[in-house]
Amino acid sequence: MKVFITGATGFVGSRLCKKLLDEGIEVIALIRGGEISNALPSGVTPIIGNPMEDGSWYEAVADCDIAINLAGSPIFTRWSEQSKKLIRESRVFTTRSLANALIRHREGKKTVLISTSATGYYGNTGEDLVDEHTPAGSDFLAKTAQEWESSAMAAKSAARVAITRFGVVLGKNGGALKAMLPAFKLNLGSPLGSGRQWFPWIHIDDLLEIFIFIIKNDKIEGPINCTSPETVSNRDFSQALAAALDKSYFLPPVPEFVLKLALGEVSTVVLQGQRTVPQKLLSNGFRFKYTGIDSALRDIVSDK
């Protein structure tokens, strides 16, 4: 079995490559000319190409049973019209190009496409429970996610398409925690805004298992909420992180206006949230290893 993967050098991608190799799956990774191939785990075959454009890399897709799409420009930058354009196009154009490659080379063959999205698809949902049937929101990230997912679903004639809507991915040495830990280690951790906004999260180990679960289960397709069954508030998450680090937690929340001044429009990402339920995974028998935020954070911040 062979996998073709985009975004392989990122926080999730590099770990997923290793997981796939451990499962005995051959991995071919598309990387840009400026990326460093030694960022990939040993055993991954790199191919140089621009994922946003048609290219000779299409030929590598022809030999792969599975395509995994993780590519996308980072969201946590100060947004401008130019940066928002890059956020959108890096996701939509890459996904559209990969879908074209599958249609051109894999139609009529047994193929799986797992394409990333995010719980930002739902926009700000307040206190409402959110499952895979909840309609999309209307803000910038929600509209971007809709285009992103539509580009992936265009490959339905050539593949079983699964859309993995990530929550905040928590793991060692990267992801969201990499930015959070320094302040918390200095006893400066605090909630953001009201602290009442929901914080959809998932442990990296569970996320990697979800990919394997999707690959092995032919009946799973369409949107899939990749979040822990236990969604917590931003305040509860902050308190749990301080406790896991054995640090103090006494500072007042960072006011909303301060975050808006410091971050601009991207502050909406941390000031809003979704109370997600991974209904499709639970209905299909997936078992999470980390359902509670306390045990997940203790595992991640431990020195083992």
PDB file of C-alpha atoms in Angstrom:
ATOM      1  CA  MET A   1       0.000   0.000   0.000  1.00  0.00           C
ATOM      2  CA  LYS A   2       1.272   3.484  -0.925  1.00  0.00           C
ATOM      3  CA  VAL A   3       0.369   6.937   0.380  1.00  0.00           C
ATOM      4  CA  PHE A   4       0.909  10.249  -1.389  1.00  0.00           C
ATOM      5  CA  ILE A   5       1.006  13.120   1.106  1.00  0.00           C
ATOM      6  CA  THR A   6       1.176  16.915   0.973  1.00  0.00           C
ATOM      7  CA  GLY A   7       2.195  19.002   3.991  1.00  0.00           C
ATOM      8  CA  ALA A   8       4.479  16.211   5.177  1.00  0.00           C
ATOM      9  CA  THR A   9       7.065  18.441   6.872  1.00  0.00           C
ATOM     10  CA  GLY A  10       4.586  20.115   9.246  1.00  0.00           C
ATOM     11  CA  PHE A  11       3.772  19.300  12.860  1.00  0.00           C
ATOM     12  CA  VAL A  12       1.055  16.777  12.000  1.00  0.00           C
ATOM     13  CA  GLY A  13       2.520  15.675   8.667  1.00  0.00           C
ATOM     14  CA  SER A  14       5.944  14.591   9.922  1.00  0.00           C
ATOM     15  CA  ARG A  15       4.391  12.534  12.713  1.00  0.00           C
ATOM     16  CA  LEU A  16       1.804  11.028  10.393  1.00  0.00           C
ATOM     17  CA  CYS A  17       4.540   9.949   7.962  1.00  0.00           C
ATOM     18  CA  LYS A  18       6.255   8.026  10.762  1.00  0.00           C
ATOM     19  CA  LYS A  19       2.953   6.471  11.844  1.00  0.00           C
ATOM     20  CA  LEU A  20       2.210   5.313   8.303  1.00  0.00           C
ATOM     21  CA  LEU A  21       5.685   3.815   7.941  1.00  0.00           C
ATOM     22  CA  ASP A  22       5.214   1.974  11.251  1.00  0.00           C
ATOM     23  CA  GLU A  23       2.001   0.531   9.781  1.00  0.00           C
ATOM     24  CA  GLY A  24       3.990  -0.849   6.852  1.00  0.00           C
ATOM     25  CA  ILE A  25       2.673   1.727   4.374  1.00  0.00           C
ATOM     26  CA  GLU A  26       5.033   3.222   1.791  1.00  0.00           C
ATOM     27  CA  VAL A  27       5.039   7.036   1.914  1.00  0.00           C
ATOM     28  CA  ILE A  28       5.713   9.471  -0.935  1.00  0.00           C
ATOM     29  CA  ALA A  29       5.817  13.125   0.140  1.00  0.00           C
ATOM     30  CA  LEU A  30       5.427  16.137  -2.116  1.00  0.00           C
ATOM     31  CA  ILE A  31       7.701  18.956  -0.968  1.00  0.00           C
ATOM     32  CA  ARG A  32       8.553  22.328  -2.446  1.00  0.00           C
ATOM     33  CA  GLY A  33      12.023  23.020  -3.803  1.00  0.00           C
ATOM     34  CA  GLY A  34      12.858  25.266  -0.840  1.00  0.00           C
ATOM     35  CA  GLU A  35      11.848  22.710   1.795  1.00  0.00           C
ATOM     36  CA  ILE A  36      14.437  20.501   3.436  1.00  0.00           C
ATOM     37  CA  SER A  37      13.848  16.845   2.688  1.00  0.00           C
ATOM     38  CA  ASN A  38      15.727  15.740   5.815  1.00  0.00           C
ATOM     39  CA  ALA A  39      12.813  17.171   7.817  1.00  0.00           C
ATOM     40  CA  LEU A  40      11.010  14.015   6.693  1.00  0.00           C
ATOM     41  CA  PRO A  41      11.296  10.786   8.679  1.00  0.00           C
ATOM     42  CA  SER A  42      13.756   8.241   7.335  1.00  0.00           C
ATOM     43  CA  GLY A  43      12.051   5.986   4.821  1.00  0.00           C
ATOM     44  CA  VAL A  44       9.844   8.645   3.206  1.00  0.00           C
ATOM     45  CA  THR A  45      10.406   9.212  -0.511  1.00  0.00           C
ATOM     46  CA  PRO A  46      10.425  12.961  -1.329  1.00  0.00           C
ATOM     47  CA  ILE A  47       9.218  14.377  -4.639  1.00  0.00           C
ATOM     48  CA  ILE A  48       9.831  18.017  -5.553  1.00  0.00           C
ATOM     49  CA  GLY A  49       6.911  20.014  -6.906  1.00  0.00           C
ATOM     50  CA  ASN A  50       4.463  22.859  -6.346  1.00  0.00           C
ATOM     51  CA  PRO A  51       1.304  21.395  -4.803  1.00  0.00           C
ATOM     52  CA  MET A  52      -0.752  24.379  -5.955  1.00  0.00           C
ATOM     53  CA  GLU A  53      -0.100  23.662  -9.625  1.00  0.00           C
ATOM     54  CA  ASP A  54      -0.312  20.797 -12.093  1.00  0.00           C
ATOM     55  CA  GLY A  55       3.064  19.132 -12.569  1.00  0.00           C
ATOM     56  CA  SER A  56       5.064  15.985 -13.117  1.00  0.00           C
ATOM     57  CA  TRP A  57       4.249  15.026  -9.533  1.00  0.00           C
ATOM     58  CA  TYR A  58       0.839  13.903 -10.842  1.00  0.00           C
ATOM     59  CA  GLU A  59       2.558  10.753 -12.082  1.00  0.00           C
ATOM     60  CA  ALA A  60       3.458   9.760  -8.501  1.00  0.00           C
ATOM     61  CA  VAL A  61      -0.216   9.984  -7.518  1.00  0.00           C
ATOM     62  CA  ALA A  62      -1.030   7.358 -10.134  1.00  0.00           C
ATOM     63  CA  ASP A  63       0.809   4.675  -8.153  1.00  0.00           C
ATOM     64  CA  CYS A  64      -0.689   5.498  -4.738  1.00  0.00           C
ATOM     65  CA  ASP A  65      -3.729   3.912  -3.119  1.00  0.00           C
ATOM     66  CA  ILE A  66      -4.178   6.752  -0.619  1.00  0.00           C
ATOM     67  CA  ALA A  67      -3.755  10.525  -0.865  1.00  0.00           C
ATOM     68  CA  ILE A  68      -3.506  12.657   2.277  1.00  0.00           C
ATOM     69  CA  ASN A  69      -3.739  16.425   1.973  1.00  0.00           C
ATOM     70  CA  LEU A  70      -2.321  18.460   4.879  1.00  0.00           C
ATOM     71  CA  ALA A  71      -0.921  21.477   3.050  1.00  0.00           C
ATOM     72  CA  GLY A  72      -1.813  25.030   3.999  1.00  0.00           C
ATOM     73  CA  SER A  73      -0.173  28.310   4.955  1.00  0.00           C
ATOM     74  CA  PRO A  74      -0.135  29.029   8.743  1.00  0.00           C
ATOM     75  CA  ILE A  75      -3.215  30.826  10.055  1.00  0.00           C
ATOM     76  CA  PHE A  76      -1.656  32.455  13.121  1.00  0.00           C
ATOM     77  CA  THR A  77      -0.090  35.468  11.443  1.00  0.00           C
ATOM     78  CA  ARG A  78      -1.375  39.022  11.495  1.00  0.00           C
ATOM     79  CA  TRP A  79      -3.976  39.019   8.751  1.00  0.00           C
ATOM     80  CA  SER A  80      -3.779  41.343   5.784  1.00  0.00           C
ATOM     81  CA  GLU A  81      -5.481  41.015   2.426  1.00  0.00           C
ATOM     82  CA  GLN A  82      -2.303  39.386   1.109  1.00  0.00           C
ATOM     83  CA  SER A  83      -1.930  36.912   3.989  1.00  0.00           C
ATOM     84  CA  LYS A  84      -5.626  35.975   3.825  1.00  0.00           C
ATOM     85  CA  LYS A  85      -5.246  35.381   0.105  1.00  0.00           C
ATOM     86  CA  LEU A  86      -2.322  33.022   0.800  1.00  0.00           C
ATOM     87  CA  ILE A  87      -4.242  31.199   3.573  1.00  0.00           C
ATOM     88  CA  ARG A  88      -7.123  30.579   1.187  1.00  0.00           C
ATOM     89  CA  GLU A  89      -5.189  29.776  -1.985  1.00  0.00           C
ATOM     90  CA  SER A  90      -2.647  27.476  -0.298  1.00  0.00           C
ATOM     91  CA  ARG A  91      -5.554  25.298   0.827  1.00  0.00           C
ATOM     92  CA  VAL A  92      -8.015  25.561  -2.035  1.00  0.00           C
ATOM     93  CA  PHE A  93      -5.539  25.463  -4.927  1.00  0.00           C
ATOM     94  CA  THR A  94      -3.508  22.577  -3.457  1.00  0.00           C
ATOM     95  CA  THR A  95      -6.639  20.526  -2.815  1.00  0.00           C
ATOM     96  CA  ARG A  96      -8.029  21.305  -6.260  1.00  0.00           C
ATOM     97  CA  SER A  97      -4.764  20.253  -7.890  1.00  0.00           C
ATOM     98  CA  LEU A  98      -4.595  16.981  -5.925  1.00  0.00           C
ATOM     99  CA  ALA A  99      -8.220  16.226  -6.805  1.00  0.00           C
ATOM    100  CA  ASN A 100      -7.382  16.771 -10.481  1.00  0.00           C
ATOM    101  CA  ALA A 101      -4.452  14.385 -10.181  1.00  0.00           C
ATOM    102  CA  LEU A 102      -6.705  11.708  -8.688  1.00  0.00           C
ATOM    103  CA  ILE A 103      -9.374  12.170 -11.353  1.00  0.00           C
ATOM    104  CA  ARG A 104      -6.783  11.993 -14.101  1.00  0.00           C
ATOM    105  CA  HIS A 105      -4.862   8.973 -12.792  1.00  0.00           C
ATOM    106  CA  ARG A 106      -6.975   7.044 -10.243  1.00  0.00           C
ATOM    107  CA  GLU A 107     -10.532   7.049 -11.595  1.00  0.00           C
ATOM    108  CA  GLY A 108     -11.875   3.511 -11.613  1.00  0.00           C
ATOM    109  CA  LYS A 109      -9.370   2.318  -8.986  1.00  0.00           C
ATOM    110  CA  LYS A 110      -9.837   1.801  -5.254  1.00  0.00           C
ATOM    111  CA  THR A 111      -8.518   5.056  -3.789  1.00  0.00           C
ATOM    112  CA  VAL A 112      -8.915   7.068  -0.590  1.00  0.00           C
ATOM    113  CA  LEU A 113      -8.468  10.843  -0.262  1.00  0.00           C
ATOM    114  CA  ILE A 114      -8.192  12.215   3.267  1.00  0.00           C
ATOM    115  CA  SER A 115      -8.209  15.989   3.107  1.00  0.00           C
ATOM    116  CA  THR A 116      -7.790  18.334   6.048  1.00  0.00           C
ATOM    117  CA  SER A 117     -10.221  21.000   7.144  1.00  0.00           C
ATOM    118  CA  ALA A 118     -10.900  22.595  10.529  1.00  0.00           C
ATOM    119  CA  THR A 119     -13.671  23.143  13.057  1.00  0.00           C
ATOM    120  CA  GLY A 120     -13.492  26.771  11.949  1.00  0.00           C
ATOM    121  CA  TYR A 121     -15.818  25.532   9.179  1.00  0.00           C
ATOM    122  CA  TYR A 122     -18.690  26.068  11.638  1.00  0.00           C
ATOM    123  CA  GLY A 123     -17.799  29.644  12.566  1.00  0.00           C
ATOM    124  CA  ASN A 124     -18.753  30.917  16.015  1.00  0.00           C
ATOM    125  CA  THR A 125     -21.450  28.557  17.306  1.00  0.00           C
ATOM    126  CA  GLY A 126     -21.699  29.783  20.900  1.00  0.00           C
ATOM    127  CA  GLU A 127     -23.109  27.197  23.295  1.00  0.00           C
ATOM    128  CA  ASP A 128     -24.656  24.964  20.613  1.00  0.00           C
ATOM    129  CA  LEU A 129     -23.403  21.403  20.217  1.00  0.00           C
ATOM    130  CA  VAL A 130     -21.755  20.950  16.827  1.00  0.00           C
ATOM    131  CA  ASP A 131     -21.653  17.691  14.886  1.00  0.00           C
ATOM    132  CA  GLU A 132     -20.907  16.913  11.252  1.00  0.00           C
ATOM    133  CA  HIS A 133     -24.430  17.954  10.193  1.00  0.00           C
ATOM    134  CA  THR A 134     -24.115  21.483  11.588  1.00  0.00           C
ATOM    135  CA  PRO A 135     -24.129  24.058   8.750  1.00  0.00           C
ATOM    136  CA  ALA A 136     -21.123  26.188   7.895  1.00  0.00           C
ATOM    137  CA  GLY A 137     -20.460  29.618   9.344  1.00  0.00           C
ATOM    138  CA  SER A 138     -20.013  32.841   7.409  1.00  0.00           C
ATOM    139  CA  ASP A 139     -16.707  34.361   8.554  1.00  0.00           C
ATOM    140  CA  PHE A 140     -13.417  34.268   6.635  1.00  0.00           C
ATOM    141  CA  LEU A 141     -12.179  30.923   7.970  1.00  0.00           C
ATOM    142  CA  ALA A 142     -15.592  29.303   7.572  1.00  0.00           C
ATOM    143  CA  LYS A 143     -15.833  30.407   3.947  1.00  0.00           C
ATOM    144  CA  THR A 144     -12.252  29.263   3.318  1.00  0.00           C
ATOM    145  CA  ALA A 145     -13.055  25.854   4.822  1.00  0.00           C
ATOM    146  CA  GLN A 146     -16.127  25.530   2.611  1.00  0.00           C
ATOM    147  CA  GLU A 147     -14.065  26.110  -0.531  1.00  0.00           C
ATOM    148  CA  TRP A 148     -11.324  23.840   0.795  1.00  0.00           C
ATOM    149  CA  GLU A 149     -13.774  20.995   1.375  1.00  0.00           C
ATOM    150  CA  SER A 150     -15.585  21.512  -1.925  1.00  0.00           C
ATOM    151  CA  SER A 151     -12.260  21.207  -3.740  1.00  0.00           C
ATOM    152  CA  ALA A 152     -11.675  17.841  -2.065  1.00  0.00           C
ATOM    153  CA  MET A 153     -15.193  16.565  -2.715  1.00  0.00           C
ATOM    154  CA  ALA A 154     -14.612  17.160  -6.432  1.00  0.00           C
ATOM    155  CA  ALA A 155     -12.533  13.965  -6.331  1.00  0.00           C
ATOM    156  CA  LYS A 156     -15.534  11.795  -5.364  1.00  0.00           C
ATOM    157  CA  SER A 157     -15.630  10.227  -8.821  1.00  0.00           C
ATOM    158  CA  ALA A 158     -12.094   8.917  -8.290  1.00  0.00           C
ATOM    159  CA  ALA A 159     -11.843   8.290  -4.531  1.00  0.00           C
ATOM    160  CA  ARG A 160     -13.598   7.738  -1.237  1.00  0.00           C
ATOM    161  CA  VAL A 161     -13.242  11.226   0.239  1.00  0.00           C
ATOM    162  CA  ALA A 162     -12.943  11.881   3.963  1.00  0.00           C
ATOM    163  CA  ILE A 163     -12.709  15.436   5.305  1.00  0.00           C
ATOM    164  CA  THR A 164     -10.916  15.651   8.663  1.00  0.00           C
ATOM    165  CA  ARG A 165     -12.046  18.764  10.526  1.00  0.00           C
ATOM    166  CA  PHE A 166      -9.258  19.335  13.037  1.00  0.00           C
ATOM    167  CA  GLY A 167      -9.666  20.950  16.400  1.00  0.00           C
ATOM    168  CA  VAL A 168      -6.571  22.376  18.117  1.00  0.00           C
ATOM    169  CA  VAL A 169      -3.940  19.636  17.845  1.00  0.00           C
ATOM    170  CA  LEU A 170      -1.983  19.159  21.073  1.00  0.00           C
ATOM    171  CA  GLY A 171       1.365  17.377  21.130  1.00  0.00           C
ATOM    172  CA  LYS A 172       5.003  17.609  22.162  1.00  0.00           C
ATOM    173  CA  ASN A 173       7.434  20.013  20.495  1.00  0.00           C
ATOM    174  CA  GLY A 174       5.062  21.778  18.171  1.00  0.00           C
ATOM    175  CA  GLY A 175       1.567  22.889  17.332  1.00  0.00           C
ATOM    176  CA  ALA A 176      -0.436  25.301  19.468  1.00  0.00           C
ATOM    177  CA  LEU A 177       1.276  24.320  22.723  1.00  0.00           C
ATOM    178  CA  LYS A 178       4.657  25.443  21.443  1.00  0.00           C
ATOM    179  CA  ALA A 179       3.405  29.027  21.499  1.00  0.00           C
ATOM    180  CA  MET A 180       1.555  28.670  24.814  1.00  0.00           C
ATOM    181  CA  LEU A 181       4.102  26.921  27.015  1.00  0.00           C
ATOM    182  CA  PRO A 182       6.647  29.722  27.562  1.00  0.00           C
ATOM    183  CA  ALA A 183       4.112  32.005  29.265  1.00  0.00           C
ATOM    184  CA  PHE A 184       2.639  29.194  31.365  1.00  0.00           C
ATOM    185  CA  LYS A 185       6.095  28.030  32.472  1.00  0.00           C
ATOM    186  CA  LEU A 186       6.713  31.566  33.774  1.00  0.00           C
ATOM    187  CA  ASN A 187       3.449  31.485  35.774  1.00  0.00           C
ATOM    188  CA  LEU A 188       1.943  33.944  33.273  1.00  0.00           C
ATOM    189  CA  GLY A 189      -0.759  31.718  31.821  1.00  0.00           C
ATOM    190  CA  SER A 190      -4.313  33.040  31.761  1.00  0.00           C
ATOM    191  CA  PRO A 191      -7.582  32.652  29.846  1.00  0.00           C
ATOM    192  CA  LEU A 192      -8.230  34.699  26.708  1.00  0.00           C
ATOM    193  CA  GLY A 193     -11.150  37.087  26.479  1.00  0.00           C
ATOM    194  CA  SER A 194     -14.105  35.860  28.520  1.00  0.00           C
ATOM    195  CA  GLY A 195     -12.521  32.411  28.841  1.00  0.00           C
ATOM    196  CA  ARG A 196     -15.963  30.929  28.296  1.00  0.00           C
ATOM    197  CA  GLN A 197     -15.481  30.230  24.577  1.00  0.00           C
ATOM    198  CA  TRP A 198     -15.248  26.541  23.700  1.00  0.00           C
ATOM    199  CA  PHE A 199     -11.874  25.014  22.948  1.00  0.00           C
ATOM    200  CA  PRO A 200     -12.119  22.000  20.595  1.00  0.00           C
ATOM    201  CA  TRP A 201      -8.928  19.969  20.964  1.00  0.00           C
ATOM    202  CA  ILE A 202      -7.374  16.604  20.158  1.00  0.00           C
ATOM    203  CA  HIS A 203      -4.237  14.789  21.282  1.00  0.00           C
ATOM    204  CA  ILE A 204      -1.841  14.159  18.388  1.00  0.00           C
ATOM    205  CA  ASP A 205      -1.771  10.418  19.160  1.00  0.00           C
ATOM    206  CA  ASP A 206      -5.548  10.155  18.731  1.00  0.00           C
ATOM    207  CA  LEU A 207      -5.412  12.180  15.526  1.00  0.00           C
ATOM    208  CA  LEU A 208      -2.825   9.831  14.010  1.00  0.00           C
ATOM    209  CA  GLU A 209      -4.974   6.833  14.944  1.00  0.00           C
ATOM    210  CA  ILE A 210      -7.963   8.494  13.261  1.00  0.00           C
ATOM    211  CA  PHE A 211      -6.079   8.565   9.952  1.00  0.00           C
ATOM    212  CA  ILE A 212      -5.367   4.832  10.214  1.00  0.00           C
ATOM    213  CA  PHE A 213      -8.991   4.218  11.236  1.00  0.00           C
ATOM    214  CA  ILE A 214     -10.279   6.054   8.146  1.00  0.00           C
ATOM    215  CA  ILE A 215      -7.898   4.197   5.839  1.00  0.00           C
ATOM    216  CA  LYS A 216      -9.054   0.821   7.154  1.00  0.00           C
ATOM    217  CA  ASN A 217     -12.803   1.537   7.250  1.00  0.00           C
ATOM    218  CA  ASP A 218     -14.364   1.739   3.798  1.00  0.00           C
ATOM    219  CA  LYS A 219     -17.701   3.052   5.085  1.00  0.00           C
ATOM    220  CA  ILE A 220     -16.312   6.268   6.557  1.00  0.00           C
ATOM    221  CA  GLU A 221     -16.445   9.270   4.263  1.00  0.00           C
ATOM    222  CA  GLY A 222     -17.459  12.906   4.168  1.00  0.00           C
ATOM    223  CA  PRO A 223     -16.808  15.364   7.020  1.00  0.00           C
ATOM    224  CA  ILE A 224     -15.371  14.000  10.267  1.00  0.00           C
ATOM    225  CA  ASN A 225     -14.915  16.063  13.427  1.00  0.00           C
ATOM    226  CA  CYS A 226     -11.437  15.260  14.708  1.00  0.00           C
ATOM    227  CA  THR A 227     -11.807  16.506  18.263  1.00  0.00           C
ATOM    228  CA  SER A 228     -11.935  14.915  21.680  1.00  0.00           C
ATOM    229  CA  PRO A 229     -15.433  13.975  22.910  1.00  0.00           C
ATOM    230  CA  GLU A 230     -14.801  16.280  25.891  1.00  0.00           C
ATOM    231  CA  THR A 231     -14.667  19.878  24.679  1.00  0.00           C
ATOM    232  CA  VAL A 232     -13.605  22.327  27.375  1.00  0.00           C
ATOM    233  CA  SER A 233     -13.740  26.088  27.730  1.00  0.00           C
ATOM    234  CA  ASN A 234     -10.670  28.224  27.160  1.00  0.00           C
ATOM    235  CA  ARG A 235     -10.610  28.910  30.908  1.00  0.00           C
ATOM    236  CA  ASP A 236     -10.716  25.197  31.788  1.00  0.00           C
ATOM    237  CA  PHE A 237      -7.986  24.442  29.260  1.00  0.00           C
ATOM    238  CA  SER A 238      -5.743  27.170  30.667  1.00  0.00           C
ATOM    239  CA  GLN A 239      -6.264  25.939  34.213  1.00  0.00           C
ATOM    240  CA  ALA A 240      -5.517  22.341  33.172  1.00  0.00           C
ATOM    241  CA  LEU A 241      -2.302  23.379  31.406  1.00  0.00           C
ATOM    242  CA  ALA A 242      -1.087  25.299  34.465  1.00  0.00           C
ATOM    243  CA  ALA A 243      -1.856  22.293  36.669  1.00  0.00           C
ATOM    244  CA  ALA A 244      -0.056  19.887  34.318  1.00  0.00           C
ATOM    245  CA  LEU A 245       3.042  22.111  34.542  1.00  0.00           C
ATOM    246  CA  ASP A 246       2.618  22.499  38.322  1.00  0.00           C
ATOM    247  CA  LYS A 247       2.472  26.263  37.845  1.00  0.00           C
ATOM    248  CA  SER A 248       0.393  29.011  39.393  1.00  0.00           C
ATOM    249  CA  TYR A 249      -2.840  30.103  37.807  1.00  0.00           C
ATOM    250  CA  PHE A 250      -4.017  33.384  39.248  1.00  0.00           C
ATOM    251  CA  LEU A 251      -3.794  36.060  36.565  1.00  0.00           C
ATOM    252  CA  PRO A 252      -7.004  37.628  35.218  1.00  0.00           C
ATOM    253  CA  PRO A 253      -8.097  36.900  31.639  1.00  0.00           C
ATOM    254  CA  VAL A 254      -6.438  38.826  28.819  1.00  0.00           C
ATOM    255  CA  PRO A 255      -9.112  41.362  27.799  1.00  0.00           C
ATOM    256  CA  GLU A 256     -10.699  40.971  24.392  1.00  0.00           C
ATOM    257  CA  PHE A 257      -9.729  44.496  23.303  1.00  0.00           C
ATOM    258  CA  VAL A 258      -6.056  43.791  24.101  1.00  0.00           C
ATOM    259  CA  LEU A 259      -6.087  40.670  21.935  1.00  0.00           C
ATOM    260  CA  LYS A 260      -7.751  42.568  19.096  1.00  0.00           C
ATOM    261  CA  LEU A 261      -5.126  45.311  19.319  1.00  0.00           C
ATOM    262  CA  ALA A 262      -2.249  42.824  19.454  1.00  0.00           C
ATOM    263  CA  LEU A 263      -3.468  40.302  16.888  1.00  0.00           C
ATOM    264  CA  GLY A 264      -5.933  42.118  14.695  1.00  0.00           C
ATOM    265  CA  GLU A 265      -8.602  40.098  12.890  1.00  0.00           C
ATOM    266  CA  VAL A 266      -6.934  36.755  13.661  1.00  0.00           C
ATOM    267  CA  SER A 267      -7.918  37.294  17.312  1.00  0.00           C
ATOM    268  CA  THR A 268     -11.342  35.929  16.362  1.00  0.00           C
ATOM    269  CA  VAL A 269      -9.742  32.480  16.129  1.00  0.00           C
ATOM    270  CA  VAL A 270      -8.961  32.441  19.869  1.00  0.00           C
ATOM    271  CA  LEU A 271     -11.962  34.492  21.006  1.00  0.00           C
ATOM    272  CA  GLN A 272     -14.480  32.186  19.349  1.00  0.00           C
ATOM    273  CA  GLY A 273     -14.861  28.421  19.445  1.00  0.00           C
ATOM    274  CA  GLN A 274     -17.033  25.417  18.736  1.00  0.00           C
ATOM    275  CA  ARG A 275     -18.504  22.861  21.133  1.00  0.00           C
ATOM    276  CA  THR A 276     -17.809  19.984  18.793  1.00  0.00           C
ATOM    277  CA  VAL A 277     -18.868  16.361  19.041  1.00  0.00           C
ATOM    278  CA  PRO A 278     -16.950  13.722  16.999  1.00  0.00           C
ATOM    279  CA  GLN A 279     -20.219  11.970  16.253  1.00  0.00           C
ATOM    280  CA  LYS A 280     -19.135  10.125  13.124  1.00  0.00           C
ATOM    281  CA  LEU A 281     -16.058   8.635  14.800  1.00  0.00           C
ATOM    282  CA  LEU A 282     -18.023   7.584  17.888  1.00  0.00           C
ATOM    283  CA  SER A 283     -20.840   6.098  15.784  1.00  0.00           C
ATOM    284  CA  ASN A 284     -18.312   4.023  13.846  1.00  0.00           C
ATOM    285  CA  GLY A 285     -16.618   2.632  16.944  1.00  0.00           C
ATOM    286  CA  PHE A 286     -13.472   4.736  17.196  1.00  0.00           C
ATOM    287  CA  ARG A 287     -12.026   4.715  20.708  1.00  0.00           C
ATOM    288  CA  PHE A 288     -10.151   7.768  21.904  1.00  0.00           C
ATOM    289  CA  LYS A 289      -7.127   7.243  24.130  1.00  0.00           C
ATOM    290  CA  TYR A 290      -7.341  10.772  25.516  1.00  0.00           C
ATOM    291  CA  THR A 291     -10.856  11.995  26.265  1.00  0.00           C
ATOM    292  CA  GLY A 292      -9.978  14.249  29.204  1.00  0.00           C
ATOM    293  CA  ILE A 293      -7.867  17.395  28.914  1.00  0.00           C
ATOM    294  CA  ASP A 294      -6.046  16.750  32.205  1.00  0.00           C
ATOM    295  CA  SER A 295      -4.618  13.364  31.194  1.00  0.00           C
ATOM    296  CA  ALA A 296      -3.840  14.603  27.673  1.00  0.00           C
ATOM    297  CA  LEU A 297      -1.825  17.578  28.910  1.00  0.00           C
ATOM    298  CA  ARG A 298      -0.019  15.572  31.581  1.00  0.00           C
ATOM    299  CA  ASP A 299       1.103  13.145  28.907  1.00  0.00           C
ATOM    300  CA  ILE A 300       2.289  15.912  26.594  1.00  0.00           C
ATOM    301  CA  VAL A 301       4.225  18.018  29.109  1.00  0.00           C
ATOM    302  CA  SER A 302       5.825  15.063  30.902  1.00  0.00           C
ATOM    303  CA  ASP A 303       9.541  14.420  30.365  1.00  0.00           C
ATOM    304  CA  LYS A 304       9.096  10.819  29.282  1.00  0.00           C
TER     305      LYS A 304
END
